[in-house]
Amino acid sequence: MRQILFSGAIGLFLTLIGTPLLIKLLARKGYGQYIRDDGPRSHGSKKGTPTMGGISFILATIIAYALTKVITSSDPTFSGVLVLFLFAGMGLVGFLDDYIKIVKQRSLGLRAKAKMAGQLIVGVAFAILSLNFADSRNQTPASDRLSFTQDFGWQIGPVIFVIWALFMILAMSNGVNLTDGLDGLATGASVMVFGAYTFIGVWQFQESCANQPTAGPACYEVRDPLDLAVVASALMGACFGFLWWNTSPAKIFMGDTGSLALGGALAGLAICSRTELLLAILGGLFVLITMSVVIQVGSFRLTGRRVFRMAPLQHHFELKGWSEVLVVVRFWIIQGMCVIVGLGIFYAGWRAAK
């Protein structure tokens, strides 16, 4: 358990002291946020705020994980490294997108096809690799069975699994990206979900089939649950430290560099911990905001009318007169309730199997 404490503390420390250095560097280079003309008018004051802040917590998370392994003299696992690969790979795609926005001074960044291609390459590589590297118990980082609180149903096969994993990765990375519209909103919500996955990893380790002489139906067949908790803790700590500088009024934005990376990490943790469908509840705020965009676009194309004043959903409430801080805090409360419900369902699933 020392690994979990070390990774979280190191991640927190690194972003607390490293983010202001990154802010100065980005400001000196003129890498400021480009604000869309069709957004809320109150966002005009944010123009020029340093972006690409995701670099801060991406590096902090990776360094925290590596230092934890050195300090505790423990070996990294394939599951942990794969989640970090997906995290950093999606962050690289987002970095390219942010860089083009800044250099070209256009809000669209990478062309849609190029951005999708980058996400597909990283996602497919993760999905394929996660079905390999079996341990002594023949457990691979991921399973080609669907999962809720643990695996269930028939095997769907590697091809369908890759498609399913890609859907999860794209959905969560773009979900966090859509949520990242107000100061601290996506960062704070992500901290809660990573905290939940830290708990899930510890619980799965304690109730692992590998640790029980007579494994029962309630035990978990997860390849490296403790190391997934270490990764989740590092992510939680790094995001917590970044939130100090990202909360209103934000001194730095995470950009697509951060939002795509965080979405990839969430999907990777869900896939490797065999809680794929549970992620829709644990990350309920991201799902809600994504659905608001789907509903808005679908309604406009079918009827020519808009359901919300503006999508994503957080901007609808801004245009209704809510202050930015009020929207963020209330949406954090919603996300907190989603995490509580998700963990309750996770525990209930374990109790039901006992």
GROMACS .gro file of C-alpha atoms in nm, residues 2-333:
model
  332
    2ARG     CA    1   0.303   0.229   0.036
    3GLN     CA    2   0.318   0.246  -0.342
    4ILE     CA    3  -0.026   0.405  -0.357
    5LEU     CA    4   0.066   0.670  -0.099
    6PHE     CA    5   0.399   0.746  -0.266
    7SER     CA    6   0.258   0.774  -0.619
    8GLY     CA    7  -0.025   1.004  -0.513
    9ALA     CA    8   0.198   1.227  -0.300
   10ILE     CA    9   0.470   1.253  -0.565
   11GLY     CA   10   0.217   1.329  -0.840
   12LEU     CA   11   0.061   1.601  -0.624
   13PHE     CA   12   0.398   1.756  -0.536
   14LEU     CA   13   0.526   1.758  -0.894
   15THR     CA   14   0.225   1.939  -1.040
   16LEU     CA   15   0.208   2.187  -0.751
   17ILE     CA   16   0.566   2.300  -0.811
   18GLY     CA   17   0.596   2.216  -1.181
   19THR     CA   18   0.282   2.376  -1.320
   20PRO     CA   19   0.383   2.739  -1.241
   21LEU     CA   20   0.714   2.677  -1.419
   22LEU     CA   21   0.520   2.548  -1.721
   23ILE     CA   22   0.292   2.853  -1.705
   24LYS     CA   23   0.593   3.086  -1.729
   25LEU     CA   24   0.742   2.886  -2.015
   26LEU     CA   25   0.418   2.879  -2.218
   27ALA     CA   26   0.349   3.248  -2.152
   28ARG     CA   27   0.699   3.341  -2.267
   29LYS     CA   28   0.646   3.150  -2.591
   30GLY     CA   29   0.300   3.303  -2.639
   31TYR     CA   30   0.120   2.968  -2.631
   32GLY     CA   31  -0.216   3.109  -2.523
   33GLN     CA   32  -0.572   2.981  -2.551
   34TYR     CA   33  -0.769   3.061  -2.866
   35ILE     CA   34  -1.130   3.150  -2.780
   36ARG     CA   35  -1.413   3.073  -3.023
   37ASP     CA   36  -1.627   3.368  -3.127
   38ASP     CA   37  -1.951   3.170  -3.080
   39GLY     CA   38  -1.883   3.086  -2.715
   40PRO     CA   39  -2.018   3.266  -2.406
   41ARG     CA   40  -1.907   3.632  -2.400
   42SER     CA   41  -1.767   3.593  -2.048
   43HIS     CA   42  -1.497   3.366  -2.190
   44GLY     CA   43  -1.340   3.648  -2.386
   45SER     CA   44  -1.123   3.739  -2.087
   46LYS     CA   45  -0.963   3.394  -2.102
   47LYS     CA   46  -0.800   3.460  -2.437
   48GLY     CA   47  -0.424   3.425  -2.414
   49THR     CA   48  -0.426   3.212  -2.096
   50PRO     CA   49  -0.149   2.950  -2.133
   51THR     CA   50  -0.280   2.617  -2.261
   52MET     CA   51  -0.136   2.267  -2.312
   53GLY     CA   52  -0.124   2.235  -1.932
   54GLY     CA   53  -0.186   1.864  -1.970
   55ILE     CA   54   0.191   1.837  -2.020
   56SER     CA   55   0.223   1.907  -1.647
   57PHE     CA   56   0.016   1.618  -1.514
   58ILE     CA   57   0.118   1.376  -1.789
   59LEU     CA   58   0.486   1.412  -1.696
   60ALA     CA   59   0.406   1.421  -1.324
   61THR     CA   60   0.205   1.098  -1.342
   62ILE     CA   61   0.472   0.909  -1.535
   63ILE     CA   62   0.753   1.035  -1.309
   64ALA     CA   63   0.548   0.959  -0.996
   65TYR     CA   64   0.490   0.602  -1.112
   66ALA     CA   65   0.857   0.551  -1.200
   67LEU     CA   66   0.988   0.702  -0.875
   68THR     CA   67   0.743   0.494  -0.673
   69LYS     CA   68   0.882   0.179  -0.829
   70VAL     CA   69   1.238   0.287  -0.751
   71ILE     CA   70   1.162   0.393  -0.391
   72THR     CA   71   0.968   0.075  -0.308
   73SER     CA   72   1.199  -0.156  -0.509
   74SER     CA   73   0.899  -0.300  -0.693
   75ASP     CA   74   0.865  -0.393  -1.056
   76PRO     CA   75   0.631  -0.220  -1.300
   77THR     CA   76   0.354  -0.435  -1.445
   78PHE     CA   77   0.224  -0.469  -1.797
   79SER     CA   78  -0.120  -0.344  -1.694
   80GLY     CA   79   0.018  -0.029  -1.534
   81VAL     CA   80   0.254   0.047  -1.822
   82LEU     CA   81  -0.021  -0.010  -2.080
   83VAL     CA   82  -0.255   0.237  -1.910
   84LEU     CA   83   0.027   0.492  -1.899
   85PHE     CA   84   0.099   0.423  -2.267
   86LEU     CA   85  -0.263   0.497  -2.357
   87PHE     CA   86  -0.259   0.804  -2.131
   88ALA     CA   87   0.057   0.948  -2.287
   89GLY     CA   88  -0.032   0.843  -2.643
   90MET     CA   89  -0.368   1.019  -2.635
   91GLY     CA   90  -0.194   1.316  -2.476
   92LEU     CA   91   0.047   1.331  -2.771
   93VAL     CA   92  -0.245   1.344  -3.015
   94GLY     CA   93  -0.396   1.625  -2.809
   95PHE     CA   94  -0.061   1.808  -2.797
   96LEU     CA   95  -0.040   1.809  -3.178
   97ASP     CA   96  -0.396   1.943  -3.190
   98ASP     CA   97  -0.318   2.221  -2.940
   99TYR     CA   98   0.008   2.313  -3.111
  100ILE     CA   99  -0.164   2.362  -3.446
  101LYS     CA  100  -0.435   2.574  -3.283
  102ILE     CA  101  -0.171   2.802  -3.135
  103VAL     CA  102   0.063   2.825  -3.434
  104LYS     CA  103  -0.211   2.853  -3.699
  105GLN     CA  104  -0.440   3.057  -3.469
  106ARG     CA  105  -0.745   2.851  -3.560
  107SER     CA  106  -0.978   2.685  -3.313
  108LEU     CA  107  -1.013   2.354  -3.500
  109GLY     CA  108  -0.652   2.238  -3.461
  110LEU     CA  109  -0.582   1.905  -3.631
  111ARG     CA  110  -0.805   1.811  -3.919
  112ALA     CA  111  -1.077   1.571  -3.809
  113LYS     CA  112  -0.934   1.280  -4.010
  114ALA     CA  113  -0.582   1.333  -3.878
  115LYS     CA  114  -0.702   1.359  -3.519
  116MET     CA  115  -0.913   1.046  -3.555
  117ALA     CA  116  -0.624   0.860  -3.717
  118GLY     CA  117  -0.398   0.943  -3.424
  119GLN     CA  118  -0.656   0.827  -3.171
  120LEU     CA  119  -0.718   0.507  -3.367
  121ILE     CA  120  -0.348   0.421  -3.388
  122VAL     CA  121  -0.297   0.463  -3.014
  123GLY     CA  122  -0.626   0.291  -2.927
  124VAL     CA  123  -0.570  -0.011  -3.152
  125ALA     CA  124  -0.215  -0.056  -3.023
  126PHE     CA  125  -0.341  -0.050  -2.664
  127ALA     CA  126  -0.627  -0.292  -2.735
  128ILE     CA  127  -0.405  -0.546  -2.911
  129LEU     CA  128  -0.128  -0.529  -2.652
  130SER     CA  129  -0.376  -0.559  -2.365
  131LEU     CA  130  -0.483  -0.904  -2.487
  132ASN     CA  131  -0.123  -1.027  -2.462
  133PHE     CA  132   0.140  -1.056  -2.186
  134ALA     CA  133  -0.036  -1.326  -1.982
  135ASP     CA  134   0.096  -1.386  -1.632
  136SER     CA  135   0.159  -1.721  -1.460
  137ARG     CA  136  -0.218  -1.762  -1.411
  138ASN     CA  137  -0.279  -1.694  -1.783
  139GLN     CA  138  -0.438  -1.356  -1.704
  140THR     CA  139  -0.383  -1.079  -1.959
  141PRO     CA  140  -0.424  -0.705  -1.879
  142ALA     CA  141  -0.761  -0.702  -2.056
  143SER     CA  142  -1.026  -0.964  -2.125
  144ASP     CA  143  -1.227  -1.025  -2.441
  145ARG     CA  144  -1.542  -1.050  -2.230
  146LEU     CA  145  -1.766  -0.758  -2.141
  147SER     CA  146  -1.749  -0.642  -1.782
  148PHE     CA  147  -1.953  -0.442  -1.533
  149THR     CA  148  -1.824  -0.495  -1.179
  150GLN     CA  149  -1.627  -0.788  -1.323
  151ASP     CA  150  -1.633  -1.002  -1.638
  152PHE     CA  151  -1.963  -1.154  -1.745
  153GLY     CA  152  -2.116  -1.326  -2.047
  154TRP     CA  153  -1.951  -1.494  -2.344
  155GLN     CA  154  -1.619  -1.412  -2.500
  156ILE     CA  155  -1.665  -1.156  -2.780
  157GLY     CA  156  -1.337  -1.241  -2.952
  158PRO     CA  157  -1.033  -1.020  -3.017
  159VAL     CA  158  -1.172  -0.834  -3.321
  160ILE     CA  159  -1.493  -0.721  -3.152
  161PHE     CA  160  -1.295  -0.646  -2.836
  162VAL     CA  161  -1.066  -0.408  -3.026
  163ILE     CA  162  -1.372  -0.229  -3.168
  164TRP     CA  163  -1.530  -0.212  -2.822
  165ALA     CA  164  -1.208  -0.083  -2.663
  166LEU     CA  165  -1.177   0.181  -2.935
  167PHE     CA  166  -1.533   0.295  -2.872
  168MET     CA  167  -1.460   0.332  -2.500
  169ILE     CA  168  -1.135   0.519  -2.559
  170LEU     CA  169  -1.284   0.758  -2.814
  171ALA     CA  170  -1.599   0.812  -2.608
  172MET     CA  171  -1.415   0.892  -2.285
  173SER     CA  172  -1.139   1.103  -2.441
  174ASN     CA  173  -1.391   1.313  -2.631
  175GLY     CA  174  -1.622   1.318  -2.327
  176VAL     CA  175  -1.351   1.473  -2.108
  177ASN     CA  176  -1.264   1.706  -2.395
  178LEU     CA  177  -1.624   1.834  -2.410
  179THR     CA  178  -1.634   1.873  -2.032
  180ASP     CA  179  -1.317   2.083  -2.031
  181GLY     CA  180  -1.496   2.411  -2.100
  182LEU     CA  181  -1.493   2.579  -1.757
  183ASP     CA  182  -1.209   2.642  -1.513
  184GLY     CA  183  -1.136   2.327  -1.313
  185LEU     CA  184  -1.449   2.138  -1.422
  186ALA     CA  185  -1.287   1.843  -1.602
  187THR     CA  186  -0.988   1.835  -1.367
  188GLY     CA  187  -1.198   1.815  -1.051
  189ALA     CA  188  -1.432   1.556  -1.199
  190SER     CA  189  -1.135   1.343  -1.309
  191VAL     CA  190  -0.983   1.355  -0.959
  192MET     CA  191  -1.301   1.194  -0.822
  193VAL     CA  192  -1.305   0.912  -1.078
  194PHE     CA  193  -0.933   0.838  -1.033
  195GLY     CA  194  -0.995   0.828  -0.658
  196ALA     CA  195  -1.268   0.571  -0.720
  197TYR     CA  196  -1.031   0.358  -0.930
  198THR     CA  197  -0.768   0.377  -0.658
  199PHE     CA  198  -1.021   0.226  -0.418
  200ILE     CA  199  -1.134  -0.033  -0.676
  201GLY     CA  200  -0.776  -0.144  -0.740
  202VAL     CA  201  -0.705  -0.188  -0.369
  203TRP     CA  202  -1.030  -0.379  -0.317
  204GLN     CA  203  -0.966  -0.605  -0.616
  205PHE     CA  204  -0.615  -0.677  -0.487
  206GLN     CA  205  -0.746  -0.774  -0.144
  207GLU     CA  206  -1.016  -0.993  -0.299
  208SER     CA  207  -0.804  -1.124  -0.586
  209CYS     CA  208  -0.843  -1.487  -0.684
  210ALA     CA  209  -0.464  -1.509  -0.687
  211ASN     CA  210  -0.447  -1.419  -0.317
  212GLN     CA  211  -0.714  -1.659  -0.196
  213PRO     CA  212  -0.631  -2.027  -0.133
  214THR     CA  213  -0.987  -2.129  -0.212
  215ALA     CA  214  -1.111  -1.877  -0.465
  216GLY     CA  215  -1.485  -1.824  -0.458
  217PRO     CA  216  -1.721  -1.657  -0.705
  218ALA     CA  217  -1.670  -1.315  -0.544
  219CYS     CA  218  -1.295  -1.297  -0.613
  220TYR     CA  219  -1.156  -1.083  -0.896
  221GLU     CA  220  -0.964  -1.215  -1.196
  222VAL     CA  221  -0.766  -0.898  -1.268
  223ARG     CA  222  -0.405  -0.914  -1.387
  224ASP     CA  223  -0.243  -0.638  -1.176
  225PRO     CA  224  -0.505  -0.470  -0.955
  226LEU     CA  225  -0.261  -0.316  -0.707
  227ASP     CA  226  -0.051  -0.156  -0.980
  228LEU     CA  227  -0.365  -0.016  -1.143
  229ALA     CA  228  -0.437   0.147  -0.806
  230VAL     CA  229  -0.084   0.291  -0.807
  231VAL     CA  230  -0.143   0.442  -1.153
  232ALA     CA  231  -0.485   0.575  -1.051
  233SER     CA  232  -0.337   0.730  -0.736
  234ALA     CA  233  -0.059   0.898  -0.936
  235LEU     CA  234  -0.322   1.037  -1.175
  236MET     CA  235  -0.539   1.156  -0.886
  237GLY     CA  236  -0.249   1.329  -0.713
  238ALA     CA  237  -0.120   1.490  -1.033
  239CYS     CA  238  -0.464   1.620  -1.128
  240PHE     CA  239  -0.523   1.746  -0.773
  241GLY     CA  240  -0.204   1.950  -0.787
  242PHE     CA  241  -0.291   2.081  -1.132
  243LEU     CA  242  -0.634   2.185  -1.005
  244TRP     CA  243  -0.464   2.438  -0.774
  245TRP     CA  244  -0.362   2.635  -1.086
  246ASN     CA  245  -0.655   2.536  -1.309
  247THR     CA  246  -0.940   2.639  -1.080
  248SER     CA  247  -1.119   2.972  -1.134
  249PRO     CA  248  -0.967   3.204  -1.238
  250ALA     CA  249  -0.749   2.954  -1.423
  251LYS     CA  250  -0.382   3.036  -1.465
  252ILE     CA  251  -0.350   2.756  -1.721
  253PHE     CA  252  -0.576   2.529  -1.926
  254MET     CA  253  -0.515   2.159  -1.982
  255GLY     CA  254  -0.604   2.183  -2.353
  256ASP     CA  255  -0.664   1.880  -2.570
  257THR     CA  256  -0.324   1.760  -2.447
  258GLY     CA  257  -0.477   1.699  -2.107
  259SER     CA  258  -0.838   1.615  -2.187
  260LEU     CA  259  -0.762   1.343  -2.441
  261ALA     CA  260  -0.498   1.198  -2.208
  262LEU     CA  261  -0.735   1.188  -1.910
  263GLY     CA  262  -1.010   1.024  -2.116
  264GLY     CA  263  -0.764   0.762  -2.237
  265ALA     CA  264  -0.649   0.692  -1.880
  266LEU     CA  265  -1.009   0.649  -1.761
  267ALA     CA  266  -1.088   0.405  -2.041
  268GLY     CA  267  -0.762   0.216  -1.984
  269LEU     CA  268  -0.828   0.176  -1.611
  270ALA     CA  269  -1.182   0.054  -1.679
  271ILE     CA  270  -1.070  -0.200  -1.938
  272CYS     CA  271  -0.780  -0.337  -1.733
  273SER     CA  272  -0.979  -0.349  -1.407
  274ARG     CA  273  -1.270  -0.526  -1.584
  275THR     CA  274  -1.520  -0.249  -1.498
  276GLU     CA  275  -1.595  -0.126  -1.849
  277LEU     CA  276  -1.970  -0.063  -1.820
  278LEU     CA  277  -1.932   0.067  -1.463
  279LEU     CA  278  -1.726   0.355  -1.604
  280ALA     CA  279  -2.044   0.501  -1.755
  281ILE     CA  280  -2.170   0.549  -1.397
  282LEU     CA  281  -1.843   0.645  -1.229
  283GLY     CA  282  -1.780   0.902  -1.504
  284GLY     CA  283  -2.146   1.001  -1.523
  285LEU     CA  284  -2.077   1.373  -1.567
  286PHE     CA  285  -1.871   1.308  -1.880
  287VAL     CA  286  -2.151   1.090  -2.018
  288LEU     CA  287  -2.416   1.353  -1.935
  289ILE     CA  288  -2.224   1.632  -2.107
  290THR     CA  289  -2.150   1.416  -2.411
  291MET     CA  290  -2.518   1.323  -2.441
  292SER     CA  291  -2.615   1.691  -2.430
  293VAL     CA  292  -2.408   1.746  -2.745
  294VAL     CA  293  -2.559   1.439  -2.913
  295ILE     CA  294  -2.911   1.557  -2.829
  296GLN     CA  295  -2.840   1.912  -2.944
  297VAL     CA  296  -2.694   1.805  -3.278
  298GLY     CA  297  -2.960   1.537  -3.337
  299SER     CA  298  -3.246   1.774  -3.257
  300PHE     CA  299  -3.112   2.050  -3.481
  301ARG     CA  300  -3.059   1.817  -3.776
  302LEU     CA  301  -3.400   1.650  -3.741
  303THR     CA  302  -3.620   1.946  -3.644
  304GLY     CA  303  -3.408   2.256  -3.697
  305ARG     CA  304  -3.451   2.342  -3.328
  306ARG     CA  305  -3.209   2.342  -3.037
  307VAL     CA  306  -3.290   2.178  -2.704
  308PHE     CA  307  -3.029   2.377  -2.511
  309ARG     CA  308  -2.923   2.737  -2.546
  310MET     CA  309  -2.575   2.606  -2.615
  311ALA     CA  310  -2.399   2.273  -2.596
  312PRO     CA  311  -2.207   2.127  -2.416
  313LEU     CA  312  -2.445   2.143  -2.120
  314GLN     CA  313  -2.228   2.361  -1.894
  315HIS     CA  314  -2.256   2.650  -2.139
  316HIS     CA  315  -2.637   2.621  -2.141
  317PHE     CA  316  -2.642   2.707  -1.772
  318GLU     CA  317  -2.392   2.987  -1.822
  319LEU     CA  318  -2.624   3.145  -2.077
  320LYS     CA  319  -2.910   3.105  -1.828
  321GLY     CA  320  -2.722   3.336  -1.593
  322TRP     CA  321  -2.534   3.093  -1.366
  323SER     CA  322  -2.183   3.208  -1.278
  324GLU     CA  323  -1.895   2.990  -1.394
  325VAL     CA  324  -1.801   2.892  -1.038
  326LEU     CA  325  -2.164   2.799  -0.959
  327VAL     CA  326  -2.182   2.571  -1.264
  328VAL     CA  327  -1.851   2.405  -1.179
  329VAL     CA  328  -1.935   2.339  -0.813
  330ARG     CA  329  -2.282   2.202  -0.891
  331PHE     CA  330  -2.144   1.981  -1.167
  332TRP     CA  331  -1.876   1.856  -0.925
  333ILE     CA  332  -2.157   1.763  -0.686
   0.00000   0.00000   0.00000
